[in-house]
Each structure stands twice: as C-alpha cells, then as structure tokens.
C-alpha cells in the first residue's frame, strides 16, 4: 500500500479541531492504520491546542501527515518561531503542561524544527508496520496467517509479492483455503450462503469502523 503524504491548511480555532480529527480518522482508515487513529487524533489535537494557547486563536496553520519509515509523522506548521512548546512536569493539579506531556507519553518521539518563516512541531507514532508500505499485523491478519501456515504444513507461508504474479499466486492460495472451509461447512450441514453473507457483513462492519472506503467483495 502506498501512503502518500498529505497536508491541509486551517485556522487555529477550537472549532476546527473536531473537523481535523475527522479528517485524520478518514485518512488513516484509507491507509489501513485503524489502530493508530485514537493516538493520532489525541496528539494532533494537543499540537493544535498548543498553537491556539501559546500563539493565539486565528493563527493560520497547516497539518501535514506522512510516513517516516514505519512511524506515522504528524506535523503542525505555524508562523511564530518564538513560542516554543515545552514539556512540563504536569501533575494532577496543574492547569497547563498536560498537552505536550500527553504527546510525549503517546509518541515514540517528538520535537520542534525552526525554519525561516515558520515553526514545525512534530511527533511520530509507532504503527506496528513491518515496512512503510506493508499492512498492520492486526489480530485478524495474524489469525489468517496462522491458519495459512497450518494449512500449508511444511511449505513456507506464501505472502503477496511486489508484482502482479506474486499477488495472484498468494490470492489463489487464500481462495483455496476459503473454498475448503466452505466444503467443511456444507459437510456439517451449514448454510454456505448464509455463512458468506455473515462474513461479508462482519468484514464490511470492520472496514466501516476504521473509515475504510474499500469496495465490498462480490460473488455470483
């Protein structure tokens, strides 16, 4: 999966934060990173709030999101190079300082870059990816790969290759496994069509929960 960097200009106002959170969720769903959404939204919200508090409401700013290796990189650009975010030892009674403390707790790393015309406050979150263009090893993927490993026996687990041939070969292996499961269901008196419909419904629901707009599977 190719994850192209994106950015969006906004005005640093409290009312903008909710819209930015929705945009973040949408893009990360498309990128196949649902498990990072909550932390990404929190960090982004705190970075934006930091601009509102210390630079001022109405400040023109930009949210930029990209991949930094296998980490998700979130940047907030603003024009004030003097108001630098600081990490305070915020206790339960402190009114301020919690924002960057939360970013520090959630992110693998964070920092500030000063450029001639702007400041860039950034953080990077671990994604669980094995490679920048790979997929997240979520529970469903791990269970499927465990089943494929058992199914193939002594043979090495077939993973999709970089080209069309590699992907087609891996897809054929998975289809073979699914077909055998359908035979198993029929042999035990189960309704195959109902099982497929239930699987499709559950699959669509899981995609919808992370904002993925992928096309549903189809069958005759």
Short mmCIF file of C-alpha atoms in Angstrom, two decimals:
data_model
loop_
_atom_site.label_atom_id
_atom_site.label_comp_id
_atom_site.label_asym_id
_atom_site.label_seq_id
_atom_site.Cartn_x
_atom_site.Cartn_y
_atom_site.Cartn_z
CA UNK A 1 0.00 0.00 0.00
CA UNK A 2 1.34 3.42 -0.98
CA UNK A 3 0.77 6.07 1.68
CA UNK A 4 1.30 9.47 0.08
CA UNK A 5 1.94 12.47 2.35
CA UNK A 6 -0.93 14.93 2.68
CA UNK A 7 -1.50 18.29 4.31
CA UNK A 8 -4.33 20.71 4.96
CA UNK A 9 -4.31 24.40 5.87
CA UNK A 10 -6.56 25.52 8.73
CA UNK A 11 -7.13 28.35 11.17
CA UNK A 12 -6.13 27.56 14.74
CA UNK A 13 -9.52 27.77 16.42
CA UNK A 14 -11.13 25.36 18.90
CA UNK A 15 -13.97 24.78 16.42
CA UNK A 16 -11.50 23.46 13.83
CA UNK A 17 -10.21 20.61 16.00
CA UNK A 18 -13.24 18.33 15.52
CA UNK A 19 -13.04 18.65 11.73
CA UNK A 20 -9.30 17.89 11.78
CA UNK A 21 -9.94 14.81 13.91
CA UNK A 22 -12.50 13.54 11.36
CA UNK A 23 -10.07 14.14 8.50
CA UNK A 24 -7.33 12.29 10.40
CA UNK A 25 -9.61 9.31 11.02
CA UNK A 26 -10.66 9.20 7.36
CA UNK A 27 -7.12 9.27 6.01
CA UNK A 28 -5.75 6.73 8.47
CA UNK A 29 -8.67 4.42 7.67
CA UNK A 30 -7.79 4.64 3.98
CA UNK A 31 -4.15 3.99 4.88
CA UNK A 32 -5.14 0.83 6.77
CA UNK A 33 -3.96 2.16 10.15
CA UNK A 34 -7.10 1.98 12.34
CA UNK A 35 -5.14 1.03 15.45
CA UNK A 36 -3.24 4.34 15.35
CA UNK A 37 -6.29 6.58 14.91
CA UNK A 38 -7.03 7.36 18.58
CA UNK A 39 -3.43 8.25 19.47
CA UNK A 40 -3.00 10.24 16.25
CA UNK A 41 -6.16 12.25 16.95
CA UNK A 42 -5.09 12.97 20.52
CA UNK A 43 -1.59 14.07 19.54
CA UNK A 44 -2.86 16.22 16.68
CA UNK A 45 -5.45 17.84 18.94
CA UNK A 46 -2.84 18.66 21.57
CA UNK A 47 -0.44 20.14 19.00
CA UNK A 48 -3.22 22.32 17.57
CA UNK A 49 -4.33 23.36 21.08
CA UNK A 50 -0.74 24.33 21.81
CA UNK A 51 -0.83 26.75 18.87
CA UNK A 52 -4.18 28.19 19.98
CA UNK A 53 -2.95 28.69 23.56
CA UNK A 54 0.57 29.95 23.01
CA UNK A 55 0.46 31.58 19.55
CA UNK A 56 -3.15 32.72 19.54
CA UNK A 57 -6.60 31.90 18.15
CA UNK A 58 -6.96 32.61 14.47
CA UNK A 59 -3.36 31.74 13.64
CA UNK A 60 -3.02 30.32 10.11
CA UNK A 61 -1.55 26.82 10.40
CA UNK A 62 -1.06 23.61 8.46
CA UNK A 63 -1.48 19.95 9.40
CA UNK A 64 0.89 17.65 7.50
CA UNK A 65 0.82 13.85 7.81
CA UNK A 66 3.30 11.41 6.30
CA UNK A 67 5.15 8.17 6.93
CA UNK A 68 8.62 8.30 8.48
CA UNK A 69 9.81 4.76 7.91
CA UNK A 70 7.30 2.64 9.80
CA UNK A 71 6.20 5.56 12.01
CA UNK A 72 3.31 7.94 11.39
CA UNK A 73 4.60 11.52 11.37
CA UNK A 74 2.25 14.38 12.34
CA UNK A 75 3.36 17.97 11.86
CA UNK A 76 1.74 21.27 12.78
CA UNK A 77 3.17 24.31 10.99
CA UNK A 78 2.60 27.82 12.37
CA UNK A 79 4.26 31.20 11.62
CA UNK A 80 5.50 32.03 15.15
CA UNK A 81 9.13 30.98 15.69
CA UNK A 82 9.24 32.42 19.22
CA UNK A 83 6.54 30.48 21.07
CA UNK A 84 8.19 27.08 21.50
CA UNK A 85 6.32 24.16 23.07
CA UNK A 86 7.82 22.89 26.30
CA UNK A 87 7.36 19.68 28.23
CA UNK A 88 6.34 20.46 31.79
CA UNK A 89 6.12 18.10 34.72
CA UNK A 90 2.34 18.38 34.85
CA UNK A 91 0.79 16.93 38.00
CA UNK A 92 -2.89 16.34 38.59
CA UNK A 93 -3.38 19.89 39.90
CA UNK A 94 -1.60 21.67 37.06
CA UNK A 95 -3.72 23.75 34.70
CA UNK A 96 -1.15 23.70 31.89
CA UNK A 97 1.60 21.48 30.56
CA UNK A 98 -0.55 18.39 30.13
CA UNK A 99 -0.76 18.71 26.33
CA UNK A 100 2.89 18.09 25.47
CA UNK A 101 3.13 15.60 28.35
CA UNK A 102 0.41 13.57 26.64
CA UNK A 103 2.19 13.81 23.28
CA UNK A 104 5.41 12.71 24.98
CA UNK A 105 3.63 9.71 26.51
CA UNK A 106 1.92 8.59 23.30
CA UNK A 107 4.57 9.32 20.68
CA UNK A 108 7.76 7.42 20.01
CA UNK A 109 9.47 10.80 19.61
CA UNK A 110 8.62 14.46 19.08
CA UNK A 111 10.38 17.76 18.51
CA UNK A 112 10.38 21.24 17.03
CA UNK A 113 12.02 22.49 13.85
CA UNK A 114 12.59 26.20 13.30
CA UNK A 115 12.54 27.41 9.71
CA UNK A 116 13.00 30.96 8.41
CA UNK A 117 9.26 31.58 8.05
CA UNK A 118 7.64 29.11 10.42
CA UNK A 119 7.84 26.61 13.25
CA UNK A 120 7.14 22.90 12.79
CA UNK A 121 6.07 20.93 15.85
CA UNK A 122 6.06 17.23 15.06
CA UNK A 123 5.60 13.81 16.60
CA UNK A 124 5.96 10.27 15.33
CA UNK A 125 3.78 7.34 16.38
CA UNK A 126 4.59 3.64 16.14
CA UNK A 127 2.24 1.92 13.67
CA UNK A 128 3.05 -1.76 14.04
CA UNK A 129 4.02 -1.92 10.36
CA UNK A 130 6.84 -4.23 9.31
CA UNK A 131 7.59 -1.98 6.31
CA UNK A 132 6.43 1.53 5.25
CA UNK A 133 4.14 0.11 2.55
CA UNK A 134 3.08 -3.00 4.45
CA UNK A 135 -0.04 -3.84 6.43
CA UNK A 136 -0.64 -3.73 10.16
CA UNK A 137 -0.29 -7.12 11.78
CA UNK A 138 -3.71 -6.88 13.43
CA UNK A 139 -5.45 -9.81 15.15
CA UNK A 140 -7.42 -10.79 12.02
CA UNK A 141 -4.31 -10.81 9.83
CA UNK A 142 -2.33 -12.80 12.41
CA UNK A 143 -5.10 -15.41 12.72
CA UNK A 144 -5.34 -15.74 8.93
CA UNK A 145 -1.59 -16.18 8.58
CA UNK A 146 -1.55 -18.77 11.38
CA UNK A 147 -4.28 -20.73 9.57
CA UNK A 148 -2.39 -20.48 6.28
CA UNK A 149 0.79 -21.66 7.99
CA UNK A 150 -1.01 -24.70 9.43
CA UNK A 151 -2.72 -25.34 6.11
CA UNK A 152 0.50 -25.27 4.12
CA UNK A 153 2.20 -27.66 6.52
CA UNK A 154 5.90 -27.81 5.86
CA UNK A 155 5.69 -25.36 2.98
CA UNK A 156 6.74 -21.73 3.67
CA UNK A 157 3.91 -19.25 4.10
CA UNK A 158 3.15 -17.62 0.79
CA UNK A 159 2.98 -13.82 1.03
CA UNK A 160 1.96 -11.41 -1.73
CA UNK A 161 4.96 -10.42 -3.82
CA UNK A 162 5.64 -6.96 -5.22
CA UNK A 163 4.34 -7.80 -8.69
CA UNK A 164 1.01 -8.94 -10.12
CA UNK A 165 2.17 -12.55 -10.40
CA UNK A 166 3.17 -12.71 -6.73
CA UNK A 167 -0.12 -11.19 -5.58
CA UNK A 168 -2.11 -13.50 -7.86
CA UNK A 169 -0.33 -16.59 -6.51
CA UNK A 170 -0.94 -15.55 -2.90
CA UNK A 171 -4.58 -14.74 -3.66
CA UNK A 172 -5.06 -18.17 -5.23
CA UNK A 173 -3.71 -19.82 -2.07
CA UNK A 174 -6.15 -17.90 0.13
CA UNK A 175 -9.07 -18.70 -2.21
CA UNK A 176 -8.18 -22.39 -1.99
CA UNK A 177 -8.31 -22.22 1.82
CA UNK A 178 -11.67 -20.40 1.75
CA UNK A 179 -13.08 -22.99 -0.68
CA UNK A 180 -12.04 -25.84 1.61
CA UNK A 181 -13.71 -24.09 4.57
CA UNK A 182 -16.92 -23.82 2.52
CA UNK A 183 -16.74 -27.56 1.81
CA UNK A 184 -16.32 -28.13 5.56
CA UNK A 185 -19.41 -26.03 6.34
CA UNK A 186 -21.50 -27.89 3.76
CA UNK A 187 -20.30 -31.28 5.03
CA UNK A 188 -21.51 -30.34 8.53
CA UNK A 189 -24.94 -29.24 7.34
CA UNK A 190 -24.31 -25.47 7.48
CA UNK A 191 -25.79 -22.98 5.02
CA UNK A 192 -22.82 -21.84 2.91
CA UNK A 193 -24.58 -18.78 1.50
CA UNK A 194 -25.61 -17.63 4.96
CA UNK A 195 -22.05 -18.07 6.23
CA UNK A 196 -20.70 -16.00 3.33
CA UNK A 197 -23.27 -13.27 3.95
CA UNK A 198 -22.40 -13.14 7.65
CA UNK A 199 -18.69 -12.98 6.84
CA UNK A 200 -19.32 -10.18 4.32
CA UNK A 201 -21.40 -8.23 6.84
CA UNK A 202 -18.74 -8.57 9.54
CA UNK A 203 -15.96 -7.62 7.11
CA UNK A 204 -17.85 -4.51 5.94
CA UNK A 205 -18.55 -3.51 9.55
CA UNK A 206 -14.87 -3.78 10.49
CA UNK A 207 -13.88 -1.69 7.46
CA UNK A 208 -16.53 0.89 8.30
CA UNK A 209 -15.33 1.19 11.90
CA UNK A 210 -11.94 2.48 10.65
CA UNK A 211 -13.34 4.69 7.87
CA UNK A 212 -12.10 2.49 5.03
CA UNK A 213 -13.85 3.10 1.76
CA UNK A 214 -12.79 -0.14 0.09
CA UNK A 215 -15.10 -1.83 -2.35
CA UNK A 216 -17.11 -4.73 -0.91
CA UNK A 217 -16.49 -8.26 -2.09
CA UNK A 218 -18.89 -9.61 -4.65
CA UNK A 219 -19.98 -13.10 -5.57
CA UNK A 220 -22.43 -14.60 -8.01
#
